[in-house]
mmCIF file of C-alpha atoms and ligand atoms in Angstrom:
data_model
loop_
_atom_site.group_PDB
_atom_site.id
_atom_site.type_symbol
_atom_site.label_atom_id
_atom_site.label_comp_id
_atom_site.label_asym_id
_atom_site.label_seq_id
_atom_site.Cartn_x
_atom_site.Cartn_y
_atom_site.Cartn_z
ATOM 1 C CA MET A 79 31.487 4.473 10.249
ATOM 2 C CA GLY A 80 27.804 4.261 9.333
ATOM 3 C CA MET A 81 25.650 1.285 9.646
ATOM 4 C CA LEU A 82 24.920 1.576 5.829
ATOM 5 C CA ASP A 83 28.244 2.829 4.390
ATOM 6 C CA GLY A 84 28.509 1.998 0.734
ATOM 7 C CA LYS A 85 24.809 0.973 0.473
ATOM 8 C CA VAL A 86 22.261 2.340 -1.984
ATOM 9 C CA ALA A 87 18.520 2.704 -0.947
ATOM 10 C CA ILE A 88 15.253 3.687 -2.458
ATOM 11 C CA VAL A 89 12.756 4.910 -0.075
ATOM 12 C CA THR A 90 9.416 5.480 -1.606
ATOM 13 C CA GLY A 91 6.985 8.182 -0.249
ATOM 14 C CA ALA A 92 10.165 9.761 1.342
ATOM 15 C CA GLY A 93 9.115 13.433 0.876
ATOM 16 C CA ARG A 94 7.028 13.503 4.017
ATOM 17 C CA GLY A 95 6.224 11.761 7.233
ATOM 18 C CA ILE A 96 7.781 8.407 8.114
ATOM 19 C CA GLY A 97 9.548 8.003 4.738
ATOM 20 C CA ARG A 98 11.244 11.190 5.003
ATOM 21 C CA GLY A 99 12.770 10.262 8.408
ATOM 22 C CA ILE A 100 13.960 6.825 7.033
ATOM 23 C CA ALA A 101 15.533 8.492 3.997
ATOM 24 C CA ARG A 102 17.366 11.075 6.192
ATOM 25 C CA GLN A 103 18.551 8.427 8.777
ATOM 26 C CA MET A 104 19.743 6.059 6.049
ATOM 27 C CA ALA A 105 21.698 8.928 4.502
ATOM 28 C CA ALA A 106 23.179 9.754 7.828
ATOM 29 C CA GLU A 107 24.197 6.225 8.169
ATOM 30 C CA GLY A 108 26.089 6.299 4.912
ATOM 31 C CA ALA A 109 23.589 5.164 2.324
ATOM 32 C CA ALA A 110 23.072 6.970 -0.957
ATOM 33 C CA VAL A 111 19.296 7.493 -1.256
ATOM 34 C CA VAL A 112 16.769 7.678 -4.081
ATOM 35 C CA VAL A 113 14.168 9.882 -2.529
ATOM 36 C CA ASN A 114 10.930 8.947 -4.331
ATOM 37 C CA ASP A 115 7.678 11.010 -3.761
ATOM 38 C CA LEU A 116 4.969 12.069 -6.109
ATOM 39 C CA GLY A 117 4.029 14.896 -3.728
ATOM 40 C CA THR A 118 0.270 14.031 -3.729
ATOM 41 C CA ALA A 119 -2.504 15.195 -1.372
ATOM 42 C CA LEU A 120 -3.394 12.468 1.189
ATOM 43 C CA SER A 121 -6.251 11.325 -1.172
ATOM 44 C CA GLY A 122 -3.604 10.691 -3.870
ATOM 45 C CA GLU A 123 -4.666 13.641 -6.048
ATOM 46 C CA GLY A 124 -2.227 16.193 -7.449
ATOM 47 C CA VAL A 125 1.478 16.194 -7.905
ATOM 48 C CA ASP A 126 4.268 18.320 -6.424
ATOM 49 C CA VAL A 127 7.743 17.626 -7.567
ATOM 50 C CA SER A 128 9.254 19.888 -4.967
ATOM 51 C CA VAL A 129 8.397 17.444 -2.106
ATOM 52 C CA ALA A 130 10.989 14.896 -2.973
ATOM 53 C CA GLN A 131 13.615 17.582 -3.989
ATOM 54 C CA GLN A 132 13.273 19.261 -0.579
ATOM 55 C CA VAL A 133 14.393 16.061 1.264
ATOM 56 C CA VAL A 134 17.275 15.588 -1.257
ATOM 57 C CA ASP A 135 18.363 19.055 -0.402
ATOM 58 C CA GLU A 136 18.104 18.413 3.321
ATOM 59 C CA ILE A 137 20.261 15.257 2.908
ATOM 60 C CA ARG A 138 22.802 17.032 0.847
ATOM 61 C CA ALA A 139 23.010 19.933 3.329
ATOM 62 C CA GLU A 140 23.914 17.358 6.035
ATOM 63 C CA GLY A 141 26.618 16.002 3.804
ATOM 64 C CA GLY A 142 24.697 12.918 2.385
ATOM 65 C CA SER A 143 24.111 11.652 -1.128
ATOM 66 C CA ALA A 144 20.679 11.623 -2.576
ATOM 67 C CA VAL A 145 18.663 12.114 -5.849
ATOM 68 C CA ALA A 146 14.980 12.777 -6.267
ATOM 69 C CA ASN A 147 12.437 10.606 -8.068
ATOM 70 C CA THR A 148 8.908 12.033 -8.550
ATOM 71 C CA ASP A 149 7.215 9.136 -10.340
ATOM 72 C CA SER A 150 4.189 7.206 -8.994
ATOM 73 C CA VAL A 151 4.992 3.851 -7.273
ATOM 74 C CA ALA A 152 1.776 2.614 -8.878
ATOM 75 C CA ASP A 153 3.308 2.759 -12.280
ATOM 76 C CA TYR A 154 4.976 -0.573 -13.140
ATOM 77 C CA ARG A 155 7.363 0.788 -15.750
ATOM 78 C CA ALA A 156 8.310 3.813 -13.503
ATOM 79 C CA ALA A 157 9.132 1.471 -10.853
ATOM 80 C CA GLU A 158 11.568 -0.316 -13.144
ATOM 81 C CA ALA A 159 13.053 3.022 -14.201
ATOM 82 C CA MET A 160 13.483 3.942 -10.488
ATOM 83 C CA VAL A 161 15.582 0.855 -9.817
ATOM 84 C CA GLN A 162 17.624 1.852 -12.911
ATOM 85 C CA GLN A 163 18.031 5.345 -11.678
ATOM 86 C CA ALA A 164 19.530 4.151 -8.458
ATOM 87 C CA ILE A 165 21.997 2.115 -10.354
ATOM 88 C CA ASP A 166 22.699 4.907 -12.882
ATOM 89 C CA ALA A 167 23.259 7.491 -10.058
ATOM 90 C CA PHE A 168 25.108 5.385 -7.421
ATOM 91 C CA GLY A 169 26.156 2.172 -9.220
ATOM 92 C CA ARG A 170 24.134 -0.333 -7.306
ATOM 93 C CA LEU A 171 20.896 -1.035 -5.262
ATOM 94 C CA ASP A 172 20.877 -2.714 -1.854
ATOM 95 C CA ILE A 173 17.720 -1.585 -0.014
ATOM 96 C CA VAL A 174 14.003 -0.795 -0.908
ATOM 97 C CA VAL A 175 11.699 0.751 1.663
ATOM 98 C CA ASN A 176 8.087 1.049 0.627
ATOM 99 C CA CYS A 177 6.420 3.995 2.427
ATOM 100 C CA ALA A 178 4.372 5.720 -0.236
ATOM 101 C CA GLY A 179 0.755 5.857 0.812
ATOM 102 C CA ILE A 180 -2.558 7.506 0.528
ATOM 103 C CA LEU A 181 -6.011 7.234 2.242
ATOM 104 C CA ARG A 182 -9.556 7.122 0.912
ATOM 105 C CA ASP A 183 -11.508 6.126 4.048
ATOM 106 C CA ARG A 184 -15.004 4.996 3.583
ATOM 107 C CA MET A 185 -17.257 2.315 5.320
ATOM 108 C CA ILE A 186 -17.583 -0.816 3.172
ATOM 109 C CA PHE A 187 -21.224 -0.101 2.264
ATOM 110 C CA ASN A 188 -20.371 3.350 0.925
ATOM 111 C CA MET A 189 -17.063 2.597 -0.827
ATOM 112 C CA THR A 190 -16.762 3.191 -4.542
ATOM 113 C CA PRO A 191 -14.706 0.960 -6.795
ATOM 114 C CA GLU A 192 -12.476 4.043 -7.503
ATOM 115 C CA GLU A 193 -11.786 4.559 -3.873
ATOM 116 C CA TRP A 194 -10.891 0.806 -3.543
ATOM 117 C CA GLN A 195 -8.664 0.735 -6.615
ATOM 118 C CA ALA A 196 -6.758 3.918 -5.827
ATOM 119 C CA VAL A 197 -5.647 2.706 -2.420
ATOM 120 C CA ILE A 198 -4.871 -0.851 -3.689
ATOM 121 C CA ASP A 199 -2.862 0.681 -6.660
ATOM 122 C CA VAL A 200 -0.606 2.784 -4.399
ATOM 123 C CA HIS A 201 -0.093 0.547 -1.458
ATOM 124 C CA LEU A 202 -0.274 -2.982 -2.692
ATOM 125 C CA LYS A 203 0.539 -2.633 -6.327
ATOM 126 C CA GLY A 204 3.183 0.005 -5.648
ATOM 127 C CA THR A 205 4.793 -2.212 -3.208
ATOM 128 C CA PHE A 206 4.706 -5.101 -5.670
ATOM 129 C CA ASN A 207 6.249 -2.924 -8.323
ATOM 130 C CA LEU A 208 9.346 -2.004 -6.210
ATOM 131 C CA CYS A 209 9.747 -5.522 -4.867
ATOM 132 C CA LYS A 210 9.482 -6.966 -8.366
ATOM 133 C CA TRP A 211 12.073 -4.784 -10.143
ATOM 134 C CA ALA A 212 14.548 -4.665 -7.104
ATOM 135 C CA SER A 213 14.375 -8.452 -6.752
ATOM 136 C CA VAL A 214 15.446 -8.882 -10.413
ATOM 137 C CA ARG A 215 18.562 -7.070 -9.411
ATOM 138 C CA PHE A 216 18.851 -8.585 -5.910
ATOM 139 C CA ARG A 217 18.618 -12.078 -7.385
ATOM 140 C CA GLU A 218 21.426 -11.450 -9.720
ATOM 141 C CA GLN A 219 23.782 -9.850 -6.967
ATOM 142 C CA LYS A 220 22.600 -12.320 -4.197
ATOM 143 C CA SER A 221 21.932 -9.638 -1.668
ATOM 144 C CA GLY A 222 19.203 -7.131 -0.808
ATOM 145 C CA ARG A 223 16.799 -5.800 1.606
ATOM 146 C CA LEU A 224 12.966 -5.233 1.232
ATOM 147 C CA ILE A 225 11.291 -3.370 4.012
ATOM 148 C CA ASN A 226 7.545 -2.806 3.628
ATOM 149 C CA MET A 227 5.231 -0.455 5.763
ATOM 150 C CA THR A 228 2.113 -2.172 6.598
ATOM 151 C CA SER A 229 -0.400 -0.953 9.284
ATOM 152 C CA ASN A 230 -2.394 -2.078 12.324
ATOM 153 C CA SER A 231 -5.410 -1.200 10.152
ATOM 154 C CA ALA A 232 -4.644 -4.469 8.367
ATOM 155 C CA PHE A 233 -6.118 -6.135 11.471
ATOM 156 C CA GLY A 234 -9.578 -4.739 10.855
ATOM 157 C CA ALA A 235 -9.934 -0.943 10.889
ATOM 158 C CA PRO A 236 -13.685 -0.626 10.309
ATOM 159 C CA GLY A 237 -13.622 2.590 8.139
ATOM 160 C CA GLN A 238 -10.737 1.434 5.909
ATOM 161 C CA PRO A 239 -11.508 -1.692 3.962
ATOM 162 C CA ASN A 240 -9.482 -0.708 1.068
ATOM 163 C CA TYR A 241 -6.458 0.216 3.206
ATOM 164 C CA ALA A 242 -6.865 -2.710 5.460
ATOM 165 C CA ALA A 243 -6.951 -5.006 2.447
ATOM 166 C CA ALA A 244 -3.878 -3.431 0.932
ATOM 167 C CA LYS A 245 -1.998 -3.516 4.132
ATOM 168 C CA ALA A 246 -2.812 -7.225 4.879
ATOM 169 C CA GLY A 247 -1.855 -7.907 1.304
ATOM 170 C CA ILE A 248 1.509 -6.233 1.915
ATOM 171 C CA ILE A 249 2.168 -8.685 4.869
ATOM 172 C CA GLY A 250 1.514 -11.626 2.523
ATOM 173 C CA LEU A 251 3.631 -10.208 -0.186
ATOM 174 C CA THR A 252 6.380 -9.656 2.158
ATOM 175 C CA LEU A 253 6.295 -13.109 3.608
ATOM 176 C CA SER A 254 6.273 -14.624 0.124
ATOM 177 C CA CYS A 255 9.252 -12.388 -0.838
ATOM 178 C CA ALA A 256 11.018 -13.658 2.308
ATOM 179 C CA ASN A 257 10.466 -17.184 1.333
ATOM 180 C CA GLY A 258 11.069 -16.778 -2.379
ATOM 181 C CA LEU A 259 14.226 -14.780 -2.077
ATOM 182 C CA ALA A 260 15.937 -16.476 0.763
ATOM 183 C CA ARG A 261 18.236 -18.613 -1.391
ATOM 184 C CA TYR A 262 19.453 -15.323 -3.009
ATOM 185 C CA ASN A 263 20.493 -13.922 0.520
ATOM 186 C CA VAL A 264 17.648 -11.311 0.263
ATOM 187 C CA THR A 265 15.649 -10.491 3.380
ATOM 188 C CA ALA A 266 12.097 -9.070 3.419
ATOM 189 C CA ASN A 267 10.378 -7.740 6.487
ATOM 190 C CA ALA A 268 7.131 -5.713 7.259
ATOM 191 C CA VAL A 269 6.875 -2.934 9.703
ATOM 192 C CA VAL A 270 3.686 -1.527 11.398
ATOM 193 C CA PRO A 271 4.883 2.093 11.825
ATOM 194 C CA SER A 272 3.320 4.869 13.850
ATOM 195 C CA GLY A 273 3.877 8.651 13.983
ATOM 196 C CA ALA A 274 1.729 11.814 13.913
ATOM 197 C CA THR A 275 1.941 12.631 10.305
ATOM 198 C CA ARG A 276 -0.740 14.152 8.006
ATOM 199 C CA MET A 277 -2.209 10.679 7.817
ATOM 200 C CA ILE A 278 -2.979 10.750 11.614
ATOM 201 C CA ASP A 279 -4.193 14.453 11.224
ATOM 202 C CA SER A 280 -6.921 12.914 9.123
ATOM 203 C CA ILE A 281 -8.534 10.646 11.765
ATOM 204 C CA PRO A 282 -11.402 11.760 13.989
ATOM 205 C CA SER A 283 -9.455 11.861 17.199
ATOM 206 C CA ALA A 284 -7.046 14.479 15.581
ATOM 207 C CA ARG A 285 -10.047 16.814 15.493
ATOM 208 C CA GLU A 286 -10.440 16.510 19.222
ATOM 209 C CA ALA A 287 -6.697 17.294 19.633
ATOM 210 C CA VAL A 288 -7.095 20.459 17.610
ATOM 211 C CA ALA A 289 -10.057 21.406 19.759
ATOM 212 C CA HIS A 290 -7.707 21.058 22.852
ATOM 213 C CA THR A 291 -4.495 22.514 21.642
ATOM 214 C CA GLY A 292 -5.300 24.508 18.530
ATOM 215 C CA LYS A 293 -2.664 22.495 16.718
ATOM 216 C CA LEU A 294 -2.742 19.335 14.610
ATOM 217 C CA PRO A 295 -0.997 16.276 16.037
ATOM 218 C CA SER A 296 1.667 16.441 13.330
ATOM 219 C CA GLU A 297 2.542 19.995 14.481
ATOM 220 C CA LEU A 298 3.153 18.887 18.018
ATOM 221 C CA ALA A 299 5.105 15.637 17.200
ATOM 222 C CA ALA A 300 8.767 16.684 16.760
ATOM 223 C CA GLY A 301 10.916 15.234 19.471
ATOM 224 C CA THR A 302 8.201 13.383 21.225
ATOM 225 C CA GLU A 303 6.950 9.731 21.230
ATOM 226 C CA LYS A 304 4.664 10.685 18.348
ATOM 227 C CA ASP A 305 7.551 11.813 16.094
ATOM 228 C CA PRO A 306 7.390 9.947 12.782
ATOM 229 C CA ASP A 307 11.158 9.982 12.778
ATOM 230 C CA ASN A 308 11.071 7.357 15.698
ATOM 231 C CA VAL A 309 10.491 4.681 12.966
ATOM 232 C CA ALA A 310 13.711 5.243 11.087
ATOM 233 C CA PRO A 311 16.307 3.448 13.575
ATOM 234 C CA LEU A 312 14.273 0.174 13.341
ATOM 235 C CA VAL A 313 14.019 0.315 9.485
ATOM 236 C CA THR A 314 17.666 1.304 9.230
ATOM 237 C CA TYR A 315 18.736 -1.638 11.382
ATOM 238 C CA LEU A 316 16.623 -4.056 9.380
ATOM 239 C CA ALA A 317 18.391 -2.692 6.167
ATOM 240 C CA SER A 318 21.878 -3.150 7.651
ATOM 241 C CA ASP A 319 24.190 -6.156 7.376
ATOM 242 C CA ALA A 320 23.625 -6.645 11.156
ATOM 243 C CA ALA A 321 20.086 -7.857 10.247
ATOM 244 C CA GLN A 322 21.153 -10.378 7.650
ATOM 245 C CA HIS A 323 19.534 -13.263 9.645
ATOM 246 C CA ILE A 324 16.150 -11.476 9.970
ATOM 247 C CA SER A 325 13.550 -12.123 7.334
ATOM 248 C CA GLY A 326 9.813 -12.889 7.011
ATOM 249 C CA HIS A 327 9.006 -11.005 10.307
ATOM 250 C CA LEU A 328 6.386 -8.480 11.179
ATOM 251 C CA PHE A 329 7.653 -5.682 13.487
ATOM 252 C CA GLY A 330 6.009 -2.725 14.993
ATOM 253 C CA SER A 331 7.294 0.659 15.925
ATOM 254 C CA PHE A 332 5.015 2.553 18.410
ATOM 255 C CA GLY A 333 6.444 5.568 20.004
ATOM 256 C CA TYR A 334 9.584 4.448 21.574
ATOM 257 C CA ASN A 335 8.433 0.818 21.660
ATOM 258 C CA VAL A 336 9.867 -1.714 19.162
ATOM 259 C CA VAL A 337 7.615 -4.703 18.823
ATOM 260 C CA LEU A 338 7.886 -8.234 17.282
ATOM 261 C CA PHE A 339 4.574 -9.740 16.242
ATOM 262 C CA SER A 340 3.820 -13.499 16.446
ATOM 263 C CA GLN A 341 3.322 -15.308 13.242
ATOM 264 C CA PRO A 342 -0.231 -16.660 12.742
ATOM 265 C CA LYS A 343 -0.615 -19.823 14.602
ATOM 266 C CA ILE A 344 -3.273 -22.472 15.037
ATOM 267 C CA ILE A 345 -4.288 -22.247 18.643
ATOM 268 C CA LYS A 346 -7.013 -25.015 18.879
ATOM 269 C CA THR A 347 -8.059 -28.045 16.853
ATOM 270 C CA LEU A 348 -11.131 -30.229 16.674
ATOM 271 C CA ARG A 349 -10.617 -33.544 14.793
ATOM 272 C CA ALA A 350 -13.175 -36.176 13.739
ATOM 273 C CA ASP A 351 -12.747 -39.523 12.104
ATOM 274 C CA HIS A 352 -15.350 -38.412 9.419
ATOM 275 C CA ARG A 353 -16.578 -35.288 7.763
ATOM 276 C CA TRP A 354 -18.034 -33.002 10.428
ATOM 277 C CA THR A 355 -21.875 -32.579 10.349
ATOM 278 C CA VAL A 356 -23.116 -29.109 10.829
ATOM 279 C CA GLU A 357 -24.906 -30.210 13.987
ATOM 280 C CA GLU A 358 -21.642 -31.559 15.389
ATOM 281 C CA LEU A 359 -19.949 -28.265 14.744
ATOM 282 C CA ALA A 360 -22.798 -26.291 16.196
ATOM 283 C CA GLN A 361 -22.416 -28.373 19.308
ATOM 284 C CA HIS A 362 -18.698 -28.489 19.734
ATOM 285 C CA ILE A 363 -17.341 -25.194 18.237
ATOM 286 C CA PRO A 364 -18.925 -23.062 21.151
ATOM 287 C CA GLN A 365 -17.522 -25.477 23.718
ATOM 288 C CA ALA A 366 -14.024 -25.922 22.281
ATOM 289 C CA PHE A 367 -13.388 -22.445 20.800
ATOM 290 C CA GLY A 368 -15.931 -20.410 22.608
ATOM 291 C CA SER A 369 -13.489 -18.802 25.117
ATOM 292 C CA ASP A 370 -11.495 -17.383 22.168
ATOM 293 C CA PHE A 371 -14.634 -15.695 20.903
ATOM 294 C CA GLN A 372 -14.958 -13.594 24.053
ATOM 295 C CA GLU A 373 -12.039 -11.468 23.264
ATOM 296 C CA VAL A 374 -11.812 -9.311 20.116
ATOM 297 C CA VAL A 375 -9.013 -11.057 18.479
ATOM 298 C CA ASN A 376 -8.717 -8.687 15.495
ATOM 299 C CA ASP A 377 -8.477 -5.396 17.357
ATOM 300 C CA PRO A 378 -6.713 -2.852 15.159
ATOM 301 C CA ARG A 379 -5.587 -0.984 18.121
ATOM 302 C CA VAL A 380 -2.875 -3.505 18.712
ATOM 303 C CA SER A 381 -0.518 -0.969 20.265
ATOM 304 C CA ALA A 382 -3.043 -0.414 23.217
ATOM 305 C CA ALA A 383 -1.737 -3.665 24.574
ATOM 306 C CA ILE A 384 1.638 -2.029 25.218
ATOM 307 C CA GLU A 385 0.079 0.573 27.349
ATOM 308 C CA ALA A 386 -1.561 -2.312 29.449
ATOM 309 C CA ILE A 387 1.806 -3.785 30.328
ATOM 310 C CA PRO A 388 2.005 -3.714 34.150
ATOM 311 C CA GLU A 389 4.918 -1.447 35.325
ATOM 312 C CA GLY A 390 6.511 -4.252 37.370
ATOM 313 C CA LYS A 391 6.625 -6.604 34.541
ATOM 314 C CA TRP A 392 9.296 -4.741 32.458
ATOM 315 C CA VAL A 393 12.981 -6.038 32.695
ATOM 316 C CA GLU A 394 15.811 -3.384 32.677
ATOM 317 C CA ILE A 395 18.221 -4.262 29.817
ATOM 318 C CA GLY A 396 20.449 -1.202 29.757
ATOM 319 C CA PRO A 397 20.344 2.590 30.488
ATOM 320 C CA GLY A 398 16.736 3.744 29.595
ATOM 321 C CA LEU A 399 15.960 0.433 27.969
ATOM 322 C CA ARG A 400 13.445 -2.190 28.970
ATOM 323 C CA PHE A 401 12.088 -5.443 27.732
ATOM 324 C CA TYR A 402 8.696 -7.177 28.029
ATOM 325 C CA GLY A 403 8.043 -10.515 26.452
ATOM 326 C CA THR A 404 4.783 -12.450 26.570
ATOM 327 C CA LYS A 405 7.042 -15.463 25.478
ATOM 328 C CA ILE A 406 9.792 -15.556 28.039
ATOM 329 C CA GLU A 407 12.772 -17.570 26.925
ATOM 330 C CA PRO A 408 14.483 -19.554 29.787
ATOM 331 C CA HIS A 409 17.936 -18.287 28.775
ATOM 332 C CA MET A 410 16.963 -14.645 28.650
ATOM 333 C CA GLU A 411 18.327 -13.554 31.997
ATOM 334 C CA PHE A 412 21.932 -14.677 30.869
ATOM 335 C CA VAL A 413 21.671 -12.911 27.478
ATOM 336 C CA TRP A 414 21.503 -9.469 29.007
HETATM 337 N N1 NAD B 523 1.593 7.500 10.326
HETATM 338 C C1 NAD B 523 1.150 6.329 10.846
HETATM 339 O O1 NAD B 523 0.875 6.413 12.082
HETATM 340 C C2 NAD B 523 1.030 5.172 10.079
HETATM 341 C C3 NAD B 523 0.502 4.097 10.647
HETATM 342 C C4 NAD B 523 0.425 2.789 10.013
HETATM 343 C C5 NAD B 523 0.924 2.820 8.675
HETATM 344 N N2 NAD B 523 1.474 3.849 8.079
HETATM 345 C C6 NAD B 523 2.130 3.736 6.731
HETATM 346 O O2 NAD B 523 3.346 4.314 6.691
HETATM 347 C C7 NAD B 523 3.606 4.917 5.303
HETATM 348 C C8 NAD B 523 4.046 6.385 5.464
HETATM 349 O O3 NAD B 523 2.889 7.054 6.102
HETATM 350 P P1 NAD B 523 2.986 8.595 6.622
HETATM 351 O O4 NAD B 523 2.044 8.653 7.736
HETATM 352 O O5 NAD B 523 4.317 9.088 6.672
HETATM 353 O O6 NAD B 523 2.175 9.361 5.363
HETATM 354 P P2 NAD B 523 2.452 10.805 4.626
HETATM 355 O O7 NAD B 523 1.206 11.169 3.959
HETATM 356 O O8 NAD B 523 3.022 11.753 5.605
HETATM 357 O O9 NAD B 523 3.613 10.361 3.580
HETATM 358 C C9 NAD B 523 3.371 9.493 2.507
HETATM 359 C C10 NAD B 523 4.016 10.023 1.307
HETATM 360 O O10 NAD B 523 3.659 9.196 0.077
HETATM 361 C C11 NAD B 523 3.676 10.018 -1.050
HETATM 362 N N3 NAD B 523 2.813 9.277 -2.087
HETATM 363 C C12 NAD B 523 1.561 9.053 -2.156
HETATM 364 N N4 NAD B 523 1.271 8.398 -3.281
HETATM 365 C C13 NAD B 523 2.346 8.112 -3.997
HETATM 366 C C14 NAD B 523 2.645 7.460 -5.243
HETATM 367 N N5 NAD B 523 1.761 6.922 -5.885
HETATM 368 N N6 NAD B 523 3.958 7.464 -5.504
HETATM 369 C C15 NAD B 523 4.963 8.042 -4.717
HETATM 370 N N7 NAD B 523 4.784 8.654 -3.650
HETATM 371 C C16 NAD B 523 3.492 8.744 -3.131
HETATM 372 C C17 NAD B 523 2.893 11.251 -0.598
HETATM 373 O O11 NAD B 523 3.237 12.288 -1.520
HETATM 374 C C18 NAD B 523 3.555 11.450 0.773
HETATM 375 O O12 NAD B 523 4.564 12.422 0.765
HETATM 376 C C19 NAD B 523 2.396 4.670 4.583
HETATM 377 O O13 NAD B 523 2.537 3.427 3.872
HETATM 378 C C20 NAD B 523 1.299 4.461 5.612
HETATM 379 O O14 NAD B 523 0.245 3.707 5.129
HETATM 380 C C21 NAD B 523 1.565 5.107 8.783
#
């Protein structure tokens, strides 16, 4: 028995990296999978139709069901056809995972409108396209799962204004889908993934790794905490019936850590009985909010916080399994 027996999934960008691992795990758990990948370079240029087909071949060799789709997620009508392809090939559609992605990194003062648009088109519009067409179907059948890859770059990566904007947009899009589709029994969640893929090979620290080891991070990742396949179990779980009650949340997958982010919350309030004057704000904001300006609240390296958790603070919850909560529930020790 697989966790996704009888389900049909579309996984975009599934020819490589994190999407490939998700497509393969979903197939291993019993889902029939539409493996979408345009087979582009990291910049979004070029096309290679063999990339999606290779993963289809891998899934079939392992006894699973899959078909390839080599269209761009940025194409609105092609996304409609992709949903139709799932229905034609496998009779239904239950799950959409949006993984397709490109990078065109540049500081804001150097970024061209073309670099901005290309990244927005693939990530934000591409995720919209699939959510839109899948939700037409999900609304009719009163079930479905949307799982969208966002990024810690959404919290302010300095050299990626296009990518940060697209990934922050994907969080808003996901939360809107969660609220808009709740009455149709459809869930929508976003995941901040990690894994040493070619995307990570492109960042400056990867060049240091090459200098030390002679290999790219992606070439050393298999079977380690940096393996992009580590993201697949969380996404597969969110796609399963076991996660029916989970919607509108932001998760993280960092190595072997699975993370739940807090929802944005108001943490401090100043109230007046009149419209504030600028002078009043200049006097009271530093006093009331000042301590919060000390820390960098929008640090994109969110996962660094996990490394800082003191060893003694983890709670054993099973063989090889540990938990750390900044918010400790009083009943927690009875749950495990
Ligand atoms: N690797 C990480 O650590 C990391 C961190 C944060 C977020 N992410 C996100 O996770 C997702 C997967 O990233 P990855 O690291 O596996 O990247 P990857 O480059 O290994 O894989 C992305 C795939 O998307 C495909 N693709 C690109 N444009 C497409 C289009 N228009 N239509 C269809 N397919 C297209 C590419 O051909 C490629 O195979 C992306 O959304 C990325 O932004 C990755």
